[in-house]
Coordinates of C-alpha atoms in Angstrom, one line a residue:
X1 CA -19.2 3.5 68.3
X2 CA -17.2 0.8 70.1
X3 CA -13.9 1.8 71.6
X4 CA -11.1 -0.7 72.2
X5 CA -7.6 0.1 73.6
X6 CA -4.6 -1.7 72.2
X7 CA -1.4 -1.5 74.3
X8 CA 1.7 -3.4 75.4
X9 CA 1.7 -4.4 79.1
X10 CA 4.7 -4.6 81.4
X11 CA 5.6 -8.1 80.3
X12 CA 5.8 -7.0 76.6
X13 CA 2.5 -8.7 75.6
X14 CA 0.0 -7.0 73.3
X15 CA -3.4 -6.5 74.9
X16 CA -6.7 -5.3 73.6
X17 CA -9.3 -4.2 76.1
X18 CA -12.9 -3.1 75.4
X19 CA -13.7 0.3 77.0
X20 CA -17.3 0.8 76.0
X21 CA -19.9 1.8 73.5
X22 CA -20.9 5.3 72.8
X23 CA -23.8 6.7 70.8
X24 CA -22.8 9.2 68.1
X25 CA -25.0 11.4 66.1
X26 CA -23.0 10.8 62.9
X27 CA -19.6 9.4 61.9
X28 CA -17.9 12.7 61.0
X29 CA -14.5 13.2 62.5
X30 CA -15.6 15.9 64.9
X31 CA -18.4 13.7 66.3
X32 CA -16.1 10.7 66.7
X33 CA -13.4 12.9 68.4
X34 CA -16.0 14.3 70.8
X35 CA -17.1 10.8 71.8
X36 CA -13.6 9.6 72.2
X37 CA -12.7 12.6 74.4
X38 CA -15.7 11.8 76.6
X39 CA -14.7 8.1 77.0
X40 CA -11.1 9.0 77.7
X41 CA -12.2 11.5 80.3
X42 CA -14.5 9.0 82.0
X43 CA -11.6 6.5 82.4
X44 CA -9.0 9.1 83.4
X45 CA -7.0 8.6 80.2
X46 CA -5.0 11.3 78.3
X47 CA -5.5 11.6 74.6
X48 CA -1.9 12.9 74.4
X49 CA -0.8 9.3 75.1
X50 CA -2.6 8.1 72.0
X51 CA -0.1 6.9 69.4
X52 CA -2.2 4.9 66.9
X53 CA -5.8 5.2 65.7
X54 CA -7.9 2.8 63.6
X55 CA -11.4 3.4 62.4
X56 CA -13.4 0.6 60.7
X57 CA -15.6 2.4 58.2
X58 CA -17.0 -0.8 56.7
X59 CA -20.4 -0.3 58.1
X60 CA -20.7 3.1 56.4
X61 CA -19.4 1.9 53.0
X62 CA -21.9 0.5 50.4
X63 CA -21.5 -3.1 49.8
X64 CA -19.6 -3.5 46.5
X65 CA -21.8 -6.2 45.1
X66 CA -25.0 -4.5 46.1
X67 CA -24.0 -1.1 44.8
X68 CA -22.9 -2.6 41.4
X69 CA -25.7 -5.0 41.0
X70 CA -29.1 -4.6 42.7
X71 CA -30.3 -3.8 46.2
X72 CA -31.9 -7.1 47.2
X73 CA -28.9 -9.3 46.7
X74 CA -28.2 -9.5 50.4
X75 CA -31.7 -10.7 51.1
X76 CA -31.0 -13.6 48.7
X77 CA -27.7 -14.3 50.4
X78 CA -29.5 -14.9 53.7
X79 CA -30.5 -18.2 52.2
X80 CA -26.9 -19.3 52.5
X81 CA -27.3 -19.4 56.3
X82 CA -29.5 -22.4 56.1
X83 CA -28.2 -25.9 55.9
X84 CA -30.5 -26.9 53.1
X85 CA -32.4 -23.8 52.0
X86 CA -34.4 -25.5 49.3
X87 CA -35.8 -28.2 51.6
X88 CA -36.6 -25.6 54.3
X89 CA -38.4 -23.4 51.9
X90 CA -40.4 -26.3 50.4
X91 CA -41.5 -27.2 53.9
X92 CA -42.7 -23.7 54.5
X93 CA -44.6 -23.8 51.3
X94 CA -46.3 -27.0 52.3
X95 CA -46.7 -26.5 56.0
X96 CA -46.6 -22.7 56.5
X97 CA -49.5 -21.3 58.5
X98 CA -49.5 -17.7 57.3
X99 CA -49.9 -16.7 53.7
X100 CA -47.1 -14.1 53.9
X101 CA -44.7 -16.8 55.0
X102 CA -45.6 -18.9 52.0
X103 CA -45.3 -16.0 49.6
X104 CA -41.9 -15.1 51.0
X105 CA -40.8 -18.7 50.7
X106 CA -42.0 -18.8 47.1
X107 CA -40.1 -15.6 46.2
X108 CA -36.9 -17.0 47.8
X109 CA -37.2 -20.2 45.9
X110 CA -37.6 -18.3 42.7
X111 CA -34.6 -16.2 43.5
X112 CA -32.5 -19.3 44.2
X113 CA -33.3 -20.6 40.8
X114 CA -32.3 -17.4 39.0
X115 CA -29.1 -17.1 37.0
X116 CA -28.2 -13.8 38.7
X117 CA -28.3 -15.3 42.1
X118 CA -26.1 -18.3 41.1
X119 CA -23.6 -16.0 39.3
X120 CA -23.3 -13.7 42.4
X121 CA -22.7 -16.6 44.8
X122 CA -20.0 -18.1 42.5
X123 CA -18.4 -14.8 42.1
X124 CA -18.4 -14.1 45.8
X125 CA -16.9 -17.5 46.5
X126 CA -14.0 -16.6 44.1
X127 CA -13.4 -13.3 45.9
X128 CA -13.7 -14.8 49.4
X129 CA -11.3 -17.6 48.5
X130 CA -8.6 -15.0 47.7
X131 CA -9.3 -12.8 50.7
X132 CA -9.5 -15.6 53.4
X133 CA -5.8 -15.9 54.3
X134 CA -5.3 -12.1 54.3
X135 CA -8.4 -11.6 56.4
X136 CA -7.1 -14.1 59.0
X137 CA -3.7 -12.5 59.1
X138 CA -5.0 -9.0 59.6
X139 CA -7.4 -10.1 62.4
X140 CA -4.7 -11.6 64.7
X141 CA -4.0 -9.6 67.8
X142 CA -0.3 -10.6 67.6
X143 CA 0.0 -9.6 63.9
X144 CA 2.9 -10.7 61.7
X145 CA 3.3 -7.5 59.8
X146 CA 5.8 -8.8 57.4
X147 CA 3.5 -11.7 56.5
X148 CA 0.5 -9.4 56.3
X149 CA 2.3 -7.1 53.8
X150 CA 3.4 -10.1 51.8
X151 CA -0.2 -11.4 51.7
X152 CA -1.5 -8.0 50.8
X153 CA 0.7 -7.9 47.7
X154 CA -0.2 -11.4 46.7
X155 CA -3.9 -10.6 47.2
X156 CA -3.7 -7.6 44.9
X157 CA -1.9 -9.7 42.2
X158 CA -4.5 -12.5 42.6
X159 CA -7.4 -10.0 42.2
X160 CA -5.8 -8.4 39.2
X161 CA -5.2 -11.9 37.7
X162 CA -8.9 -12.7 38.4
X163 CA -10.0 -9.6 36.6
X164 CA -7.8 -10.2 33.5
X165 CA -8.0 -14.0 33.2
X166 CA -10.8 -15.3 35.4
X167 CA -14.0 -14.3 33.6
X168 CA -14.3 -17.1 31.1
X169 CA -13.6 -19.8 33.7
X170 CA -16.2 -18.3 36.1
X171 CA -18.9 -18.0 33.5
X172 CA -18.3 -21.5 32.3
X173 CA -18.6 -22.8 35.8
X174 CA -21.8 -20.9 36.4
X175 CA -23.4 -22.0 33.2
X176 CA -22.5 -25.7 33.9
X177 CA -24.0 -25.4 37.4
X178 CA -27.2 -23.9 36.0
X179 CA -27.6 -26.4 33.2
X180 CA -27.2 -29.3 35.6
X181 CA -30.0 -27.9 37.8
X182 CA -32.3 -26.8 34.9
X183 CA -31.8 -23.0 35.6
X184 CA -32.4 -20.8 32.6
X185 CA -29.2 -19.3 31.2
X186 CA -29.6 -16.0 29.4
X187 CA -28.0 -15.3 26.0
X188 CA -25.1 -13.0 26.8
X189 CA -25.8 -11.0 23.6
X190 CA -29.5 -10.4 24.4
X191 CA -30.6 -6.9 25.6
X192 CA -31.7 -6.3 29.1
X193 CA -33.0 -3.1 30.8
X194 CA -30.9 -2.2 33.9
X195 CA -33.6 -2.1 36.6
X196 CA -31.6 -0.2 39.2
X197 CA -31.5 3.0 37.1
X198 CA -34.3 5.6 37.2
X199 CA -36.8 5.2 34.4
X200 CA -35.8 8.5 32.8
X201 CA -32.2 7.3 32.4
X202 CA -32.9 3.6 32.0
X203 CA -30.3 2.0 29.8
X204 CA -30.5 -1.1 27.6
X205 CA -27.3 -3.2 27.7
X206 CA -26.4 -6.8 26.9
X207 CA -26.3 -9.4 29.5
X208 CA -22.6 -9.6 28.9
X209 CA -22.2 -5.9 29.7
X210 CA -24.4 -6.3 32.8
X211 CA -22.5 -9.2 34.3
X212 CA -19.0 -8.6 33.1
X213 CA -18.7 -4.8 33.2
X214 CA -21.3 -3.7 35.8
X215 CA -20.7 -6.5 38.2
X216 CA -17.5 -8.4 37.6
X217 CA -15.0 -5.7 36.7
X218 CA -16.6 -3.0 38.8
X219 CA -16.6 -5.1 42.0
X220 CA -12.9 -6.1 41.5
X221 CA -11.8 -2.6 40.7
X222 CA -13.7 -1.2 43.7
X223 CA -12.0 -3.7 46.1
X224 CA -8.6 -2.9 44.6
X225 CA -9.3 0.8 45.0
X226 CA -10.4 0.3 48.7
X227 CA -7.2 -1.6 49.3
X228 CA -5.1 1.2 47.8
X229 CA -7.0 3.7 49.9
X230 CA -6.6 1.7 53.1
X231 CA -2.9 0.9 52.5
X232 CA -1.7 4.1 50.9
X233 CA 1.9 4.7 49.9
X234 CA 2.7 6.2 53.4
X235 CA 0.9 3.4 55.2
X236 CA 2.7 0.8 53.2
X237 CA 6.1 2.4 53.9
X238 CA 5.2 2.4 57.6
X239 CA 4.4 -1.3 57.7
X240 CA 7.4 -2.1 55.6
X241 CA 9.6 -0.4 58.1
X242 CA 7.9 -2.3 60.9
X243 CA 8.5 -5.6 59.2
X244 CA 12.3 -4.9 59.6
X245 CA 11.8 -5.9 63.3
X246 CA 10.6 -9.4 62.4
X247 CA 12.8 -12.0 64.1
X248 CA 12.4 -14.8 61.6
X249 CA 15.6 -16.3 60.1
X250 CA 17.9 -14.5 62.6
X251 CA 16.4 -11.1 61.8
X252 CA 17.1 -11.4 58.1
X253 CA 14.9 -8.4 57.3
X254 CA 16.6 -6.1 59.9
X255 CA 17.3 -2.7 58.3
X256 CA 18.6 0.0 60.6
X257 CA 17.9 2.9 58.1
X258 CA 14.3 1.8 57.7
X259 CA 13.9 1.5 61.5
X260 CA 15.2 5.0 62.0
X261 CA 12.7 6.1 59.4
X262 CA 10.0 4.4 61.4
X263 CA 11.1 6.3 64.5
X264 CA 10.8 9.6 62.6
X265 CA 7.1 8.8 62.2
X266 CA 6.8 9.4 66.0
X267 CA 8.4 12.8 66.7
X268 CA 6.8 13.1 70.1
X269 CA 8.6 9.9 71.2
X270 CA 12.0 10.4 69.6
X271 CA 13.7 13.7 69.6
X272 CA 16.9 14.5 67.6
X273 CA 19.2 13.3 70.4
X274 CA 17.3 10.1 70.9
X275 CA 17.4 9.3 67.2
X276 CA 21.2 9.4 67.4
X277 CA 21.2 7.1 70.5
X278 CA 18.7 4.8 68.8
X279 CA 21.1 4.3 65.9
X280 CA 23.7 3.1 68.4
X281 CA 21.3 0.9 70.3
X282 CA 20.1 -0.8 67.1
X283 CA 23.6 -1.9 66.2
X284 CA 24.1 -3.4 69.7
X285 CA 20.6 -4.9 69.7
X286 CA 21.3 -6.7 66.4
X287 CA 24.5 -8.2 67.9
X288 CA 22.6 -9.4 71.0
X289 CA 19.7 -11.1 69.2
X290 CA 22.0 -12.9 66.8
X291 CA 24.3 -14.0 69.6
X292 CA 22.0 -14.8 72.6
X293 CA 20.2 -18.1 72.3
X294 CA 17.2 -16.6 74.1
X295 CA 16.3 -14.8 71.0
X296 CA 16.6 -17.7 68.6
X297 CA 13.6 -19.2 66.9
X298 CA 11.2 -16.3 67.7
X299 CA 8.3 -15.9 65.4
X300 CA 6.8 -12.4 65.9
X301 CA 7.7 -8.9 67.0
X302 CA 5.6 -9.4 70.2
X303 CA 7.8 -12.4 71.1
X304 CA 10.9 -10.1 70.8
X305 CA 9.3 -7.5 73.1
X306 CA 8.4 -10.2 75.7
X307 CA 11.9 -11.7 75.5
X308 CA 13.5 -8.2 76.0
X309 CA 11.5 -7.8 79.2
X310 CA 12.1 -11.4 80.4
X311 CA 15.9 -11.0 80.0
X312 CA 15.8 -7.5 81.3
X313 CA 17.4 -6.4 78.1
X314 CA 14.7 -3.7 77.7
X315 CA 16.6 -1.7 80.4
X316 CA 19.7 -1.7 78.2
X317 CA 17.9 -0.9 75.0
X318 CA 15.1 1.4 76.1
X319 CA 14.7 3.2 72.8
X320 CA 14.6 -0.1 70.8
X321 CA 12.0 -1.4 73.2
X322 CA 10.0 1.9 72.8
X323 CA 10.1 1.4 69.0
X324 CA 8.9 -2.2 69.4
X325 CA 5.9 -1.1 71.5
X326 CA 5.0 1.6 69.0
X327 CA 5.1 -1.0 66.2
X328 CA 3.0 -3.4 68.2
X329 CA 0.1 -1.0 69.0
X330 CA -0.4 -0.1 65.4
X331 CA -3.4 -2.1 64.3
X332 CA -3.6 -3.4 60.7
X333 CA -7.2 -4.2 61.2
X334 CA -9.7 -3.7 64.1
X335 CA -11.3 -7.2 64.6
X336 CA -11.9 -6.6 68.3
X337 CA -14.3 -3.8 67.5
X338 CA -16.3 -6.0 65.2
X339 CA -16.4 -8.7 67.9
X340 CA -17.7 -6.0 70.3
X341 CA -20.6 -5.2 67.9
X342 CA -21.4 -8.9 67.5
X343 CA -21.5 -9.3 71.3
X344 CA -23.8 -6.3 71.6
X345 CA -26.3 -8.1 69.4
X346 CA -26.2 -11.1 71.7
X347 CA -26.6 -9.0 74.9
X348 CA -29.1 -6.4 73.8
X349 CA -31.7 -8.9 72.6
X350 CA -35.4 -8.2 71.9
X351 CA -36.2 -9.0 75.5
X352 CA -33.7 -6.4 76.7
X353 CA -34.0 -3.8 74.0
X354 CA -34.6 -1.0 76.5
X355 CA -31.2 -1.5 78.1
X356 CA -29.6 1.8 78.8
X357 CA -26.0 2.6 77.7
X358 CA -24.4 2.3 81.2
X359 CA -25.9 -1.1 81.9
X360 CA -25.1 -2.3 78.3
X361 CA -21.5 -1.2 78.7
X362 CA -21.2 -3.1 82.0
X363 CA -22.6 -6.2 80.5
X364 CA -20.3 -5.9 77.4
X365 CA -17.2 -5.4 79.5
X366 CA -18.0 -8.6 81.6
X367 CA -18.8 -10.6 78.4
X368 CA -15.9 -9.5 76.3
X369 CA -13.3 -9.5 79.1
X370 CA -14.4 -12.8 80.6
X371 CA -10.8 -14.0 80.9
X372 CA -10.2 -11.3 83.5
X373 CA -13.4 -11.8 85.5
X374 CA -12.8 -15.5 85.6
X375 CA -9.7 -14.8 87.7
X376 CA -11.7 -12.9 90.3
X377 CA -12.5 -14.8 93.5
X378 CA -16.1 -15.0 94.7
X379 CA -14.9 -13.9 98.2
X380 CA -13.4 -10.7 96.8
X381 CA -16.7 -9.9 95.0
X382 CA -18.7 -10.6 98.1
X383 CA -16.5 -8.3 100.2
X384 CA -16.9 -5.6 97.7
X385 CA -20.7 -5.8 97.9
X386 CA -20.5 -5.8 101.7
X387 CA -18.5 -2.6 101.6
X388 CA -21.1 -1.0 99.3
X389 CA -24.1 -2.2 101.4
X390 CA -23.9 0.3 104.3
X391 CA -23.6 3.2 101.8
X392 CA -26.7 2.1 100.0
X393 CA -28.6 1.7 103.2
X394 CA -27.6 5.2 104.3
X395 CA -28.7 6.6 101.0
X396 CA -32.0 4.8 101.2
X397 CA -32.7 6.2 104.7
X398 CA -31.8 9.7 103.5
X399 CA -34.2 9.5 100.6
X400 CA -37.1 8.2 102.8
X401 CA -36.5 11.0 105.4
X402 CA -36.7 13.7 102.7

């Protein structure tokens, strides 16, 4: 489990800092909480100050296409990492030294020339084309919540439209692709035995049912269901309220009632008296940002928070600033965690596979937070080691004496 802190610093900027990795026996809530408690305790942090939590469960969720289709589809997709997979495989077949390499290359070439493989790639391209802009919006540290919610709604509509109207176009494109490359196209009315099912419940279905129902519709429905689960009615309301803080077009979406509703989501930060004061501060805050040129042409909530600090207006609107910071630390997605896992694969290589957790964490912190360590002067580092040196020598003498 990778743990990343998201916070707003004294200047009003959103920061994300990697704390470390922790081994967990499983991903149940109790196990995760125990690990988080341990990490917080190590760094002297209080869990009572935690206001937002995000857990990326993608690694525990079955891949939609694999679950609805067959288990070896990801192995076929690895071909896509090559610049020219066909040429590389042909070279392996001709020049490969080991027979198992040649056999594997032959299997992959056969897979690439299979209608199922071609269909899956085209279908995934359709899905990823729709999700690209939403994915980029959700992975920004300085997230535009209003734009993210707008893209989310557009994304759902696009997926629903793809399900209802995209099948014929996709199938025609796949068939044309296969015909041009002399890849056998099955008759959609022919019967095929679904291989992924146990023999005792093996089912004979048409190719149309297999590709349209079991893969196409099932995959889109699963993605839509996951979106609805991730962005539930309550979550959507929360983000809709946050979007009212967006400064675009002179705070056109500003809605005091929704912002008070947002504050009520945080009863530990806004008591009944503060809610009354917040209502008054919001009125004055709106007058300020529409009158003061310093707040003109801002593009994000983070810019508003920074400008409040810069102009020292945060002292006059402390409750509004508190609401802004709470909105900023709420992650829509947890891209930093994924970057931490990717970095771990680079640092804990085959040559360093016995690296222990503490050493791994130290390396990951330096690697992920390189912008901080680049600011450190070599002289300060040397002085630190000089201070540590006598202590190490004393410890060494003590051990030898014993």
